Amino acid sequence: MRLSRSLCGVPEPVPGSPHLFKYLLFYGKDGRRIVGFDNERGKCDHRHLDGDEHPYMITTTDTLLSDFRERTTRRQKP
């Protein structure tokens, strides 16, 4: 399993996002993303769950990290 998190403040919003954060949260195995949250340029805030992409509304960075932890924990259980 691979887990990586990147979250930083930016001087201007990433195109498509209304806030001053750039983030990429990844949880995967064997090169396959199982859970991901990011705000890729021009794609707005979104999350990836088991191969599907869904819009995501970030409220705070604490909530973002909590949501990511919760989604990864769910997928670690047998």
CSV table of C-alpha atoms in Angstrom, one decimal:
chain,number,residue,atom,x,y,z
A,1,MET,CA,0.0,0.0,0.0
A,2,ARG,CA,1.1,3.5,-0.7
A,3,LEU,CA,-0.1,6.6,1.0
A,4,SER,CA,1.0,10.2,0.1
A,5,ARG,CA,-0.3,13.6,1.1
A,6,SER,CA,0.6,17.0,-0.1
A,7,LEU,CA,-1.2,20.1,1.1
A,8,CYS,CA,0.1,23.7,0.8
A,9,GLY,CA,-1.1,27.2,0.7
A,10,VAL,CA,-0.9,29.1,-2.6
A,11,PRO,CA,-1.0,32.9,-3.2
A,12,GLU,CA,-3.9,32.6,-5.7
A,13,PRO,CA,-6.6,29.9,-6.1
A,14,VAL,CA,-5.8,27.0,-8.4
A,15,PRO,CA,-8.0,27.5,-11.5
A,16,GLY,CA,-11.4,25.9,-10.7
A,17,SER,CA,-11.0,26.1,-6.9
A,18,PRO,CA,-12.3,29.0,-4.8
A,19,HIS,CA,-9.7,28.6,-1.9
A,20,LEU,CA,-6.0,29.2,-1.4
A,21,PHE,CA,-4.9,25.5,-1.1
A,22,LYS,CA,-3.3,23.1,-3.4
A,23,TYR,CA,-3.6,19.4,-2.4
A,24,LEU,CA,-3.1,15.9,-3.6
A,25,LEU,CA,-4.0,13.0,-1.3
A,26,PHE,CA,-3.3,9.5,-2.6
A,27,TYR,CA,-3.9,6.0,-1.3
A,28,GLY,CA,-3.3,3.1,-3.6
A,29,LYS,CA,-1.8,-0.3,-4.2
A,30,ASP,CA,0.1,-1.8,-7.2
A,31,GLY,CA,0.0,1.4,-9.1
A,32,ARG,CA,-3.8,1.7,-8.8
A,33,ARG,CA,-5.4,4.6,-7.0
A,34,ILE,CA,-8.0,3.4,-4.5
A,35,VAL,CA,-8.7,6.8,-2.9
A,36,GLY,CA,-7.6,10.2,-4.0
A,37,PHE,CA,-8.6,13.8,-3.2
A,38,ASP,CA,-7.1,16.6,-5.3
A,39,ASN,CA,-7.7,19.9,-7.0
A,40,GLU,CA,-6.0,19.5,-10.3
A,41,ARG,CA,-5.8,22.7,-12.4
A,42,GLY,CA,-9.1,23.3,-14.2
A,43,LYS,CA,-10.9,20.3,-12.7
A,44,CYS,CA,-12.1,21.8,-9.4
A,45,ASP,CA,-12.0,20.0,-6.1
A,46,HIS,CA,-12.8,16.3,-6.5
A,47,ARG,CA,-12.1,12.8,-5.1
A,48,HIS,CA,-11.4,9.5,-6.7
A,49,LEU,CA,-13.0,6.4,-5.1
A,50,ASP,CA,-12.3,3.0,-6.5
A,51,GLY,CA,-11.8,4.3,-10.1
A,52,ASP,CA,-14.7,6.8,-10.1
A,53,GLU,CA,-14.4,10.6,-9.9
A,54,HIS,CA,-16.8,12.6,-7.8
A,55,PRO,CA,-17.0,16.4,-7.0
A,56,TYR,CA,-15.8,17.3,-3.5
A,57,MET,CA,-16.6,20.4,-1.5
A,58,ILE,CA,-13.7,21.3,0.7
A,59,THR,CA,-14.7,23.3,3.8
A,60,THR,CA,-11.5,23.2,5.9
A,61,THR,CA,-8.2,21.5,5.6
A,62,ASP,CA,-8.9,19.6,8.8
A,63,THR,CA,-12.1,18.2,7.3
A,64,LEU,CA,-10.3,17.4,4.0
A,65,LEU,CA,-7.7,15.3,5.9
A,66,SER,CA,-10.4,13.7,8.1
A,67,ASP,CA,-12.5,12.7,5.1
A,68,PHE,CA,-9.4,11.3,3.4
A,69,ARG,CA,-8.5,9.2,6.5
A,70,GLU,CA,-12.1,8.0,6.8
A,71,ARG,CA,-12.2,6.8,3.2
A,72,THR,CA,-8.8,5.1,3.4
A,73,THR,CA,-9.7,3.4,6.7
A,74,ARG,CA,-12.9,2.0,5.1
A,75,ARG,CA,-10.9,0.4,2.3
A,76,GLN,CA,-8.4,-1.1,4.7
A,77,LYS,CA,-10.9,-3.2,6.5
A,78,PRO,CA,-11.4,-6.8,5.2
